[in-house]
PDB file of C-alpha atoms in Angstrom:
ATOM      1  CA  ASN A   1      -4.050  -6.288  -5.344  1.00 90.00           C
ATOM      2  CA  LEU A   2      -6.345  -6.464  -2.337  1.00 96.00           C
ATOM      3  CA  ASP A   3      -9.680  -6.648  -4.206  1.00 96.00           C
ATOM      4  CA  ALA A   4     -10.645  -9.867  -2.403  1.00 97.00           C
ATOM      5  CA  LEU A   5     -10.876  -7.805   0.821  1.00 98.00           C
ATOM      6  CA  SER A   6     -13.335  -5.235  -0.557  1.00 97.00           C
ATOM      7  CA  ASN A   7     -16.083  -6.224   1.937  1.00 98.00           C
ATOM      8  CA  LEU A   8     -13.825  -6.176   5.000  1.00 98.00           C
ATOM      9  CA  GLU A   9     -15.240  -3.868   7.694  1.00 98.00           C
ATOM     10  CA  SER A  10     -13.219  -4.758  10.781  1.00 97.00           C
ATOM     11  CA  VAL A  11     -10.271  -6.782  12.046  1.00 98.00           C
ATOM     12  CA  GLY A  12     -10.395  -7.775  15.710  1.00 97.00           C
ATOM     13  CA  GLY A  13      -6.645  -8.080  16.206  1.00 97.00           C
ATOM     14  CA  GLU A  14      -3.624  -6.970  14.201  1.00 98.00           C
ATOM     15  CA  PHE A  15      -3.785  -6.165  10.496  1.00 98.00           C
ATOM     16  CA  LYS A  16      -0.435  -6.453   8.757  1.00 98.00           C
ATOM     17  CA  LEU A  17       0.364  -5.230   5.260  1.00 98.00           C
ATOM     18  CA  TYR A  18       3.938  -6.379   5.081  1.00 97.00           C
ATOM     19  CA  LEU A  19       6.524  -7.005   2.342  1.00 98.00           C
ATOM     20  CA  ASN A  20       4.197  -6.472  -0.620  1.00 97.00           C
ATOM     21  CA  SER A  21       6.674  -4.959  -3.039  1.00 96.00           C
ATOM     22  CA  ASP A  22       4.174  -4.368  -5.872  1.00 96.00           C
ATOM     23  CA  LEU A  23       1.273  -3.122  -3.740  1.00 97.00           C
ATOM     24  CA  THR A  24       0.398   0.376  -4.984  1.00 95.00           C
ATOM     25  CA  ASP A  25      -3.198   0.799  -3.915  1.00 92.00           C
ATOM     26  CA  LEU A  26      -5.312   0.224  -0.784  1.00 97.00           C
ATOM     27  CA  SER A  27      -8.629   1.194  -2.410  1.00 96.00           C
ATOM     28  CA  ALA A  28     -10.085  -2.285  -1.813  1.00 97.00           C
ATOM     29  CA  LEU A  29     -10.040  -1.518   1.945  1.00 98.00           C
ATOM     30  CA  ALA A  30     -12.553   1.333   1.633  1.00 97.00           C
ATOM     31  CA  GLN A  31     -15.072  -0.464   3.913  1.00 97.00           C
ATOM     32  CA  LEU A  32     -12.609  -0.967   6.782  1.00 97.00           C
ATOM     33  CA  THR A  33     -13.694   1.063   9.826  1.00 96.00           C
ATOM     34  CA  SER A  34     -11.788  -0.508  12.724  1.00 95.00           C
ATOM     35  CA  VAL A  35      -8.746  -2.578  13.645  1.00 97.00           C
ATOM     36  CA  GLY A  36      -8.738  -3.887  17.218  1.00 96.00           C
ATOM     37  CA  GLY A  37      -4.977  -4.304  17.426  1.00 97.00           C
ATOM     38  CA  LYS A  38      -2.283  -2.525  15.515  1.00 97.00           C
ATOM     39  CA  LEU A  39      -2.251  -1.645  11.851  1.00 98.00           C
ATOM     40  CA  LEU A  40       1.187  -2.440  10.469  1.00 98.00           C
ATOM     41  CA  ILE A  41       2.083  -1.038   7.045  1.00 98.00           C
ATOM     42  CA  ASN A  42       5.665  -2.090   6.535  1.00 98.00           C
ATOM     43  CA  GLN A  43       8.044  -2.571   3.609  1.00 98.00           C
ATOM     44  CA  ASN A  44       5.545  -2.024   0.800  1.00 98.00           C
ATOM     45  CA  GLY A  45       7.975  -0.480  -1.653  1.00 96.00           C
ATOM     46  CA  SER A  46       5.477   0.793  -4.253  1.00 97.00           C
ATOM     47  CA  LEU A  47       2.781   2.167  -1.944  1.00 97.00           C
ATOM     48  CA  GLU A  48       2.460   5.970  -2.359  1.00 95.00           C
ATOM     49  CA  ASN A  49      -0.506   6.819  -0.095  1.00 94.00           C
ATOM     50  CA  LEU A  50      -3.103   5.278   2.216  1.00 97.00           C
ATOM     51  CA  VAL A  51      -6.218   6.541   0.421  1.00 95.00           C
ATOM     52  CA  GLY A  52      -8.118   3.242   0.731  1.00 95.00           C
ATOM     53  CA  LEU A  53      -8.242   3.640   4.528  1.00 97.00           C
ATOM     54  CA  SER A  54     -10.551   6.663   4.451  1.00 95.00           C
ATOM     55  CA  SER A  55     -13.285   4.919   6.505  1.00 96.00           C
ATOM     56  CA  LEU A  56     -10.905   3.871   9.271  1.00 95.00           C
ATOM     57  CA  THR A  57     -11.842   5.613  12.526  1.00 93.00           C
ATOM     58  CA  THR A  58     -10.560   3.256  15.238  1.00 88.00           C
ATOM     59  CA  LEU A  59      -7.226   1.584  15.900  1.00 93.00           C
ATOM     60  CA  GLY A  60      -7.224  -0.285  19.211  1.00 92.00           C
ATOM     61  CA  ALA A  61      -3.480  -0.591  19.628  1.00 96.00           C
ATOM     62  CA  GLY A  62      -1.853   1.717  17.151  1.00 96.00           C
ATOM     63  CA  LEU A  63      -0.381   2.557  13.792  1.00 98.00           C
ATOM     64  CA  TYR A  64       3.020   1.404  12.562  1.00 98.00           C
ATOM     65  CA  VAL A  65       4.119   2.803   9.200  1.00 98.00           C
ATOM     66  CA  GLY A  66       7.715   2.017   8.346  1.00 98.00           C
ATOM     67  CA  TYR A  67      10.113   1.314   5.518  1.00 98.00           C
ATOM     68  CA  ASN A  68       7.703   2.230   2.721  1.00 98.00           C
ATOM     69  CA  GLY A  69      10.105   3.823   0.271  1.00 97.00           C
ATOM     70  CA  ALA A  70       7.540   5.331  -2.123  1.00 98.00           C
ATOM     71  CA  LEU A  71       5.026   6.559   0.485  1.00 98.00           C
ATOM     72  CA  LEU A  72       4.455  10.285  -0.109  1.00 97.00           C
ATOM     73  CA  ASN A  73       1.711  11.117   2.394  1.00 97.00           C
ATOM     74  CA  PHE A  74      -0.838   9.742   4.830  1.00 97.00           C
ATOM     75  CA  ASP A  75      -3.842  10.714   2.704  1.00 96.00           C
ATOM     76  CA  GLY A  76      -6.615   8.304   3.633  1.00 95.00           C
ATOM     77  CA  LEU A  77      -6.247   8.562   7.419  1.00 96.00           C
ATOM     78  CA  GLU A  78      -8.312  11.737   7.826  1.00 96.00           C
ATOM     79  CA  SER A  79     -11.018   9.962   9.890  1.00 94.00           C
ATOM     80  CA  LEU A  80      -8.673   8.595  12.538  1.00 93.00           C
ATOM     81  CA  SER A  81      -9.279  10.400  15.849  1.00 88.00           C
ATOM     82  CA  SER A  82      -7.585   8.310  18.542  1.00 85.00           C
ATOM     83  CA  VAL A  83      -4.815   5.695  18.638  1.00 93.00           C
ATOM     84  CA  GLY A  84      -2.771   3.838  21.220  1.00 94.00           C
ATOM     85  CA  PHE A  85       0.551   4.535  19.528  1.00 97.00           C
ATOM     86  CA  ILE A  86       2.012   5.886  16.315  1.00 97.00           C
ATOM     87  CA  PHE A  87       5.325   4.885  14.791  1.00 98.00           C
ATOM     88  CA  VAL A  88       6.360   6.595  11.548  1.00 98.00           C
ATOM     89  CA  GLY A  89       9.869   5.650  10.504  1.00 98.00           C
ATOM     90  CA  VAL A  90      12.162   5.248   7.543  1.00 98.00           C
ATOM     91  CA  ASN A  91       9.680   6.353   4.895  1.00 98.00           C
ATOM     92  CA  ASN A  92      12.220   8.190   2.765  1.00 97.00           C
ATOM     93  CA  SER A  93       9.760   9.805   0.320  1.00 98.00           C
ATOM     94  CA  LEU A  94       7.232  10.861   2.978  1.00 98.00           C
ATOM     95  CA  LYS A  95       6.549  14.580   2.653  1.00 96.00           C
ATOM     96  CA  SER A  96       3.317  14.999   4.604  1.00 95.00           C
ATOM     97  CA  ILE A  97       1.425  13.556   7.560  1.00 97.00           C
ATOM     98  CA  ASP A  98      -1.260  16.248   7.268  1.00 97.00           C
ATOM     99  CA  ALA A  99      -3.989  13.597   6.982  1.00 96.00           C
ATOM    100  CA  LEU A 100      -3.594  12.852  10.703  1.00 97.00           C
ATOM    101  CA  GLY A 101      -5.230  16.204  11.445  1.00 96.00           C
ATOM    102  CA  SER A 102      -8.227  14.647  13.235  1.00 94.00           C
ATOM    103  CA  LEU A 103      -6.073  12.914  15.851  1.00 93.00           C
ATOM    104  CA  GLN A 104      -6.661  14.361  19.313  1.00 90.00           C
ATOM    105  CA  SER A 105      -4.789  11.943  21.533  1.00 91.00           C
ATOM    106  CA  VAL A 106      -2.158   9.230  21.489  1.00 95.00           C
ATOM    107  CA  GLY A 107      -2.529   6.831  24.400  1.00 94.00           C
ATOM    108  CA  ASP A 108       1.019   5.529  24.609  1.00 97.00           C
ATOM    109  CA  TYR A 109       3.767   6.879  22.346  1.00 97.00           C
ATOM    110  CA  LEU A 110       4.314   8.962  19.241  1.00 98.00           C
ATOM    111  CA  LEU A 111       7.573   8.302  17.414  1.00 98.00           C
ATOM    112  CA  ILE A 112       8.537  10.010  14.148  1.00 98.00           C
ATOM    113  CA  LYS A 113      12.014   8.972  13.111  1.00 98.00           C
ATOM    114  CA  ASN A 114      14.243   8.798  10.033  1.00 98.00           C
ATOM    115  CA  ASN A 115      11.816  10.195   7.446  1.00 98.00           C
ATOM    116  CA  SER A 116      14.342  12.034   5.296  1.00 97.00           C
ATOM    117  CA  SER A 117      11.852  14.062   3.188  1.00 98.00           C
ATOM    118  CA  LEU A 118       9.428  15.086   5.961  1.00 98.00           C
ATOM    119  CA  GLU A 119       9.483  18.880   6.344  1.00 97.00           C
ATOM    120  CA  GLN A 120       6.707  19.656   8.847  1.00 97.00           C
ATOM    121  CA  LEU A 121       4.349  18.073  11.402  1.00 97.00           C
ATOM    122  CA  ASN A 122       1.114  19.940  10.616  1.00 95.00           C
ATOM    123  CA  GLY A 123      -0.925  16.751  10.781  1.00 95.00           C
ATOM    124  CA  LEU A 124      -0.375  16.610  14.548  1.00 97.00           C
ATOM    125  CA  SER A 125      -1.964  20.010  15.195  1.00 96.00           C
ATOM    126  CA  GLN A 126      -4.975  18.665  17.145  1.00 96.00           C
ATOM    127  CA  ILE A 127      -3.045  16.373  19.507  1.00 96.00           C
ATOM    128  CA  LYS A 128      -3.258  17.593  23.086  1.00 95.00           C
ATOM    129  CA  THR A 129      -2.042  14.545  24.996  1.00 95.00           C
ATOM    130  CA  VAL A 130       0.566  11.834  24.535  1.00 97.00           C
ATOM    131  CA  GLY A 131       0.249   9.179  27.223  1.00 96.00           C
ATOM    132  CA  HIS A 132       3.853   8.119  27.509  1.00 97.00           C
ATOM    133  CA  TYR A 133       6.536   9.592  25.246  1.00 97.00           C
ATOM    134  CA  LEU A 134       6.939  11.681  22.141  1.00 98.00           C
ATOM    135  CA  GLN A 135      10.072  11.480  20.017  1.00 98.00           C
ATOM    136  CA  VAL A 136      10.868  13.330  16.795  1.00 98.00           C
ATOM    137  CA  SER A 137      14.352  12.476  15.631  1.00 98.00           C
ATOM    138  CA  ASP A 138      16.633  12.052  12.639  1.00 98.00           C
ATOM    139  CA  ASN A 139      14.278  13.682  10.132  1.00 98.00           C
ATOM    140  CA  GLU A 140      16.906  15.543   8.136  1.00 97.00           C
ATOM    141  CA  SER A 141      14.511  17.808   6.156  1.00 98.00           C
ATOM    142  CA  LEU A 142      12.262  18.742   9.090  1.00 98.00           C
ATOM    143  CA  THR A 143      12.121  22.537   9.371  1.00 97.00           C
ATOM    144  CA  ASP A 144       8.846  23.130  11.205  1.00 96.00           C
ATOM    145  CA  ILE A 145       7.374  21.533  14.348  1.00 97.00           C
ATOM    146  CA  SER A 146       4.548  24.052  14.807  1.00 96.00           C
ATOM    147  CA  GLY A 147       2.155  21.135  14.300  1.00 97.00           C
ATOM    148  CA  LEU A 148       2.826  20.352  17.967  1.00 97.00           C
ATOM    149  CA  SER A 149       1.412  23.716  19.093  1.00 97.00           C
ATOM    150  CA  SER A 150      -1.741  22.198  20.673  1.00 97.00           C
ATOM    151  CA  LEU A 151       0.275  19.746  22.742  1.00 97.00           C
ATOM    152  CA  GLU A 152      -0.493  20.200  26.455  1.00 97.00           C
ATOM    153  CA  THR A 153       0.751  16.997  28.104  1.00 97.00           C
ATOM    154  CA  VAL A 154       3.399  14.356  27.515  1.00 97.00           C
ATOM    155  CA  ASN A 155       3.246  12.084  30.554  1.00 97.00           C
ATOM    156  CA  SER A 156       6.797  10.799  30.421  1.00 97.00           C
ATOM    157  CA  GLU A 157       9.492  11.863  27.957  1.00 97.00           C
ATOM    158  CA  LEU A 158       9.670  14.414  25.146  1.00 98.00           C
ATOM    159  CA  THR A 159      12.647  14.166  22.776  1.00 98.00           C
ATOM    160  CA  ILE A 160      13.323  16.287  19.713  1.00 98.00           C
ATOM    161  CA  GLU A 161      16.800  15.526  18.425  1.00 97.00           C
ATOM    162  CA  ASN A 162      19.024  15.333  15.390  1.00 97.00           C
ATOM    163  CA  ASN A 163      16.643  16.991  12.932  1.00 97.00           C
ATOM    164  CA  GLY A 164      19.369  18.728  10.944  1.00 91.00           C
ATOM    165  CA  ALA A 165      17.274  21.384   9.182  1.00 95.00           C
ATOM    166  CA  LEU A 166      15.250  22.389  12.255  1.00 93.00           C
ATOM    167  CA  CYS A 167      16.079  26.002  13.092  1.00 74.00           C
TER     168      CYS A 167
END
């Protein structure tokens, strides 16, 4: 567990939670408010949600969430309002990103790819601007992209492809 980090309030650079196969709980990170670089949550096979990150408001570089087989939702990221980039990929149990509902802008890119259980993008409903590119691809259960309805500007490339259930 991460109990030894229970007083952690900020990380100036990157914060990596990587290859922790038995990690189930981020509650010890409840004091964390900012990460200056990217937050990488990768290959934590037992992690089901991100509830311990509920105080996190600032990510300097971005958010990378990938290859977390048990991750069901992004609950815990409700306070996040702005990020440099977001990568959400190969989280096969992920059903909801609704907790990202406070996000208003993505400075660089937004990539949602290969999340086989993800059905909708409602958590992106406040995003108006993506600085570089937005890609939603290979999410086989995705049926609804109305969460992108506030989107006004993508400065470079917008790709929505190979989402088999999208009608």
